[in-house]
Coordinates of N, CA and C in Angstrom, one line a residue:
X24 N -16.6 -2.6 12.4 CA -16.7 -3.0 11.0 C -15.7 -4.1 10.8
X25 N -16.5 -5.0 10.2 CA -14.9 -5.8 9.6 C -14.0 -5.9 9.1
X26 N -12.7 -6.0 8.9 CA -11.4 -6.6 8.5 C -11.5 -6.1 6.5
X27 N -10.7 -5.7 6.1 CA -10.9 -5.6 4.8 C -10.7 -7.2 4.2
X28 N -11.2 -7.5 3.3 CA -10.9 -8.9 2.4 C -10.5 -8.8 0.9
X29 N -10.2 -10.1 0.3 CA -9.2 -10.2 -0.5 C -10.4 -11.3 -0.8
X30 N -11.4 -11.0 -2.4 CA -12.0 -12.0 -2.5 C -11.7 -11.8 -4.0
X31 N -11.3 -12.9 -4.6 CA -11.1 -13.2 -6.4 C -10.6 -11.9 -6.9
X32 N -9.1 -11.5 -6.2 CA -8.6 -10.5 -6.4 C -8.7 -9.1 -6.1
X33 N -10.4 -8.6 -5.7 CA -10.2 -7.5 -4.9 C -10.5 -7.0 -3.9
X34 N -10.0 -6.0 -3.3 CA -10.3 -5.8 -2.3 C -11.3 -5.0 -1.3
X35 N -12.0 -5.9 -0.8 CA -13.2 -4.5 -0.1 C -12.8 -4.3 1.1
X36 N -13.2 -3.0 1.3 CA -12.8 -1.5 2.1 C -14.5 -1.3 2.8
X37 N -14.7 -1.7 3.8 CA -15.7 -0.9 4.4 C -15.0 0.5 4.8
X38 N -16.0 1.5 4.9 CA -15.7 2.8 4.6 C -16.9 3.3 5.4
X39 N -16.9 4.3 6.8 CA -18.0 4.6 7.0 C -18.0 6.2 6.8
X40 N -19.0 6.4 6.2 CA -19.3 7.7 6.2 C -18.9 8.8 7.0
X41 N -18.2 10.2 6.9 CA -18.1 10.9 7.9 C -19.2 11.3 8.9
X42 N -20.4 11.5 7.9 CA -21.3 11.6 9.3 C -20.9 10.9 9.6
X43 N -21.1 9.7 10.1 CA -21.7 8.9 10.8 C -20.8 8.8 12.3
X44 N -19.4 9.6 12.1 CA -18.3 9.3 12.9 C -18.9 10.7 13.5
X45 N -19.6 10.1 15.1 CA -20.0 11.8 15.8 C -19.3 11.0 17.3
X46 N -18.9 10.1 17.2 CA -18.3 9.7 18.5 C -16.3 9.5 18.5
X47 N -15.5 9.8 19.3 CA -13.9 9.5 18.9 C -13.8 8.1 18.9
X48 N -14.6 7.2 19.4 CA -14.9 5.4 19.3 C -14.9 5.2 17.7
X49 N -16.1 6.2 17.3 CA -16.1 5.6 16.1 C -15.4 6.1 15.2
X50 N -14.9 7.3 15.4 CA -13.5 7.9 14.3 C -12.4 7.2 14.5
X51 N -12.1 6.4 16.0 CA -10.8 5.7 15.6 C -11.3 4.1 15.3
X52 N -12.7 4.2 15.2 CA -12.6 2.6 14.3 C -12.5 2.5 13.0
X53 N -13.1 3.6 12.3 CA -12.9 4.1 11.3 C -11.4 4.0 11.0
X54 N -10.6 4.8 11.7 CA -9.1 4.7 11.4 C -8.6 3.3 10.9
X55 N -9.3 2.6 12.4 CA -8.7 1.4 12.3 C -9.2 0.6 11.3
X56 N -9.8 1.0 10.2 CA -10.5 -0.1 9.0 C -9.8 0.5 8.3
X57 N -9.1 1.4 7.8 CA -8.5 2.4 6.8 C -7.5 1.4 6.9
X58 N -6.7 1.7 8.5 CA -5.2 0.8 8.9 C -5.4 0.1 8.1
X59 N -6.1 -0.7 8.4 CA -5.9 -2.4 8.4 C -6.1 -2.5 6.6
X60 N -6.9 -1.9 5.7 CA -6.7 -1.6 4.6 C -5.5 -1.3 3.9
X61 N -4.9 -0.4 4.3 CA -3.3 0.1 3.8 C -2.6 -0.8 4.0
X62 N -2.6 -1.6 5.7 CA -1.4 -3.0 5.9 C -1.5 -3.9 4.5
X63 N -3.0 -4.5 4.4 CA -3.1 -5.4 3.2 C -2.5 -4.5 1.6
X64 N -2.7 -3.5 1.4 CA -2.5 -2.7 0.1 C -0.8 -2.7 0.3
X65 N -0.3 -2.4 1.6 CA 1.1 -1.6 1.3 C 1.5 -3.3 1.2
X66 N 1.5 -4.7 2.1 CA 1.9 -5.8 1.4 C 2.1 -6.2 0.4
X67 N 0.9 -6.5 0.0 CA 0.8 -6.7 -1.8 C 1.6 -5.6 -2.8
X68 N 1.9 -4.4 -2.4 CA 2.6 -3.7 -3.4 C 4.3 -3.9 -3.4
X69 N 4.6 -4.5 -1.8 CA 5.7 -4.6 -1.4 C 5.8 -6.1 -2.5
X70 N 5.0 -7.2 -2.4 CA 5.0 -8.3 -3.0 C 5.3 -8.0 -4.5
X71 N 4.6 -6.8 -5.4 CA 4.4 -6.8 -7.0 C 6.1 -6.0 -7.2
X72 N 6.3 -5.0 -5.8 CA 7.8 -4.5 -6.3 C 8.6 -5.9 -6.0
X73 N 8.7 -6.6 -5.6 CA 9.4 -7.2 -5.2 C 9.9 -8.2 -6.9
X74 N 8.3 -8.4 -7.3 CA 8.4 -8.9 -8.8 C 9.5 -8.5 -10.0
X75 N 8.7 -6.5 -9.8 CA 9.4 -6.4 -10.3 C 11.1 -5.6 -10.2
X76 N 11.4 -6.1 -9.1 CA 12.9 -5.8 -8.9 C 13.5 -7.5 -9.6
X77 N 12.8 -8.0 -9.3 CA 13.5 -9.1 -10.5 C 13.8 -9.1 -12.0
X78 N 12.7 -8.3 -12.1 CA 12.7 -8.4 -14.1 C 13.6 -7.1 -14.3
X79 N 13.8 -5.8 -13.6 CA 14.3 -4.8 -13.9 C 16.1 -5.1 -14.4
X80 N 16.6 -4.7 -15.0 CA 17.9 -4.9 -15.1 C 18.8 -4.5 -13.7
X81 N 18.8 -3.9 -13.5 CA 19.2 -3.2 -11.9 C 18.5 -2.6 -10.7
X82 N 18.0 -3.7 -10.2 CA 17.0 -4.0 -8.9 C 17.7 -3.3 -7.7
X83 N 17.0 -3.1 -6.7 CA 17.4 -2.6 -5.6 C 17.4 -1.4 -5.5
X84 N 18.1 -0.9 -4.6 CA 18.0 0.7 -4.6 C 18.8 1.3 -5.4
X85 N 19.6 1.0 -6.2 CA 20.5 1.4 -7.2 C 19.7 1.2 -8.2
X86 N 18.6 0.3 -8.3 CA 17.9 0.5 -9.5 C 16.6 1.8 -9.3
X87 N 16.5 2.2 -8.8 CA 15.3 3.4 -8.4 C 15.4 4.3 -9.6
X88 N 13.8 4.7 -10.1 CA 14.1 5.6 -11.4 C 13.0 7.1 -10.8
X89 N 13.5 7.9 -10.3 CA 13.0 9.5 -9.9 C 12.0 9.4 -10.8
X90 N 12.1 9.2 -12.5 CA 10.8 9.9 -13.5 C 9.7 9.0 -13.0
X91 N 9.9 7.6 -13.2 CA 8.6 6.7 -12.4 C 8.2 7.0 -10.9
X92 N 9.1 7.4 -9.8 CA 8.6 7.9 -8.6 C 7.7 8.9 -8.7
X93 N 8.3 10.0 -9.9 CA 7.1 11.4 -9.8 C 6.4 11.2 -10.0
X94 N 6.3 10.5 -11.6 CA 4.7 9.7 -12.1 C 4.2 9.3 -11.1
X95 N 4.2 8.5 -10.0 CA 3.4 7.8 -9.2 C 2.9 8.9 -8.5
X96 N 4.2 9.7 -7.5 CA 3.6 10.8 -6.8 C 2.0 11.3 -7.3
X97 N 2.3 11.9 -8.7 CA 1.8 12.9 -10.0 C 0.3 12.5 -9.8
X98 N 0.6 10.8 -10.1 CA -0.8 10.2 -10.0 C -1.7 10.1 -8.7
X99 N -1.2 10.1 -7.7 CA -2.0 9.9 -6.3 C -2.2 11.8 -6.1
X100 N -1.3 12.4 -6.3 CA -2.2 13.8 -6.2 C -3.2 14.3 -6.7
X101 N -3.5 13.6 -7.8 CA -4.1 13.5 -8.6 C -5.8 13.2 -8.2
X102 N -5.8 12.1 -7.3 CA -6.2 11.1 -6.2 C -6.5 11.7 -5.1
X103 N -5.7 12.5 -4.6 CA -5.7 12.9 -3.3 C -5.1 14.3 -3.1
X104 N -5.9 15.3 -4.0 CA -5.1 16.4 -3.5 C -5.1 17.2 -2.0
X105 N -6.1 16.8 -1.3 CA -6.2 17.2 0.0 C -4.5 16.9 0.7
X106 N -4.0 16.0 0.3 CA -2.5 15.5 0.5 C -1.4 16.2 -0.1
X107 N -1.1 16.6 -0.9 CA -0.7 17.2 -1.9 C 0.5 16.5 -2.3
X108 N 1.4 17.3 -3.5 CA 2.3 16.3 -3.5 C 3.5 16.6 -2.9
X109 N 3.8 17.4 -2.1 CA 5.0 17.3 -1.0 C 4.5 16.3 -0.3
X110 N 3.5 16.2 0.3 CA 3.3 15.2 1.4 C 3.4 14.0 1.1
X111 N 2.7 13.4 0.0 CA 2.7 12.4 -1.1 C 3.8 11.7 -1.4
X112 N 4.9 12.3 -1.9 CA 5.9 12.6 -1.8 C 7.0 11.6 -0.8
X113 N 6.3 12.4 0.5 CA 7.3 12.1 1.6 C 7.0 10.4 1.8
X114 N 5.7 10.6 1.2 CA 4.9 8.9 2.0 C 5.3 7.5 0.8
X115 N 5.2 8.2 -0.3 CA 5.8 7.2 -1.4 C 7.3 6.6 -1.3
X116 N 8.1 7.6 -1.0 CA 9.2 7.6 -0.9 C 9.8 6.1 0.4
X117 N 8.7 6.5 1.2 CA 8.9 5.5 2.5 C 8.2 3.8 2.3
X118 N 7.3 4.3 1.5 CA 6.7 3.0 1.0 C 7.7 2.2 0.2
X119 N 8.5 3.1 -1.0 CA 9.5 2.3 -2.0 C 10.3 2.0 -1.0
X120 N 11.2 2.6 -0.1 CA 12.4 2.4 0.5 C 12.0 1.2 1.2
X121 N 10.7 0.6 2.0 CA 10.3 -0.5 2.9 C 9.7 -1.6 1.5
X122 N 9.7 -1.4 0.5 CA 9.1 -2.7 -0.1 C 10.4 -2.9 -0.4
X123 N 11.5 -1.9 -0.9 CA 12.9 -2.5 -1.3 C 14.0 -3.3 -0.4
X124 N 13.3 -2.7 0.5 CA 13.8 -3.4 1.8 C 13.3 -5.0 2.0
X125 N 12.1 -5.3 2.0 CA 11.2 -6.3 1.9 C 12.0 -7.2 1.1
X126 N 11.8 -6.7 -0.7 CA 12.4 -7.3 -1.0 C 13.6 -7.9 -1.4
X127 N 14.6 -7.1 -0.6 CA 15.9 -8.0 -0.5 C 16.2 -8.8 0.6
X128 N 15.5 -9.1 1.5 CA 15.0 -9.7 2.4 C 14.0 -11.3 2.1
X129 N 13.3 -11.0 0.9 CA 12.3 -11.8 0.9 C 13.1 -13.3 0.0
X130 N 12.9 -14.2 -0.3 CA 14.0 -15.6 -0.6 C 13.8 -15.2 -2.2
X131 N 14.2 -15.7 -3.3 CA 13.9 -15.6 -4.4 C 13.0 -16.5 -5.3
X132 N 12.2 -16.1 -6.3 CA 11.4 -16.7 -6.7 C 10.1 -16.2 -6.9
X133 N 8.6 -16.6 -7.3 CA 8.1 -15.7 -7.9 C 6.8 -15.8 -6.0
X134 N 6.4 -14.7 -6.2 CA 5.9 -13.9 -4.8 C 5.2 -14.9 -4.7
X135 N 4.7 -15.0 -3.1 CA 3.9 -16.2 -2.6 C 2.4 -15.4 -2.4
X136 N 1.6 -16.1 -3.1 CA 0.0 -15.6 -2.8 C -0.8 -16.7 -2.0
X137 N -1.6 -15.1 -1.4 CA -2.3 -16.0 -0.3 C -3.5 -16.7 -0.7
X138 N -4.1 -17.8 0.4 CA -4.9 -18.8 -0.4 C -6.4 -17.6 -0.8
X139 N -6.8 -17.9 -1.7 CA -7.9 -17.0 -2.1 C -9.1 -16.8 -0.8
X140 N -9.4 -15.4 -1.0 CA -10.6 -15.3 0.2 C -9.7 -14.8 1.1
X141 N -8.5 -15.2 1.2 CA -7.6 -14.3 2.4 C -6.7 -13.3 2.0
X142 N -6.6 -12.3 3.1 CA -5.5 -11.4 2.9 C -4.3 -11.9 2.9
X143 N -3.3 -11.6 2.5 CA -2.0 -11.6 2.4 C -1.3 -11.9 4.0
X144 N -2.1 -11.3 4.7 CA -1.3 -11.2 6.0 C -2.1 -12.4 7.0
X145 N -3.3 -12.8 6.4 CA -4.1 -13.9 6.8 C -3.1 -15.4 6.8
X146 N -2.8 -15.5 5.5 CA -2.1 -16.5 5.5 C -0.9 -17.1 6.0

């Protein structure tokens, strides 16, 4: 399957059906189109926190607010309860701590987008 894309802002996800995965070839290509999905999704989210650790009064990890963490949690279990929210949880948590990371790392100024048609990681 191909590469997820980034066309006039959104993103398509090929997605194959579970039947259709009756081989482990095609359950880890499958995987690997999910992967490659999340790479593109967890950049760009790394990129919009990155935004807003700028506008926040106290950015960084010192700026972190628990009630908006849970809400988020709250919301993807919501989403995903086969995951629940311990798990949820564990994976959010690692997502903020690597875009906060990203973003004190990343130069200052307003996030660089990629040329339209491409992913983030394309460019």
């Amino acid at each position: 399957m191909p590469d997820p894309t980034l066309d006039d802002g959104a993103l398509t996800v090929p997605l194959a059906p579970l039947d259709d995965l009756t081989t482990l070839d095609a359950a880890r290509a499958a995987i690997d189109d999910i992967d490659a999905a999340l790479a593109v999704l967890l950049e760009r989210r790394a990129a919009v926190a990155g935004v807003v650790q700028r506008l926040k009064p106290v950015g960084g990890f010192a700026g972190r607010d628990p009630e908006r963490e849970r809400a988020i949690v709250a919301a993807m279990a919501g989403r995903a309860p086969a995951l629940g929210a311990g798990r949820l949880a564990r994976i959010v948590d690692v997502i903020i701590e690597a875009g906060l990371e990203a973003a004190a790392e990343a130069p200052a100024g307003p996030a660089a987008e990629p040329p339209a048609g491409r992913a983030p990681s394309d460019a």
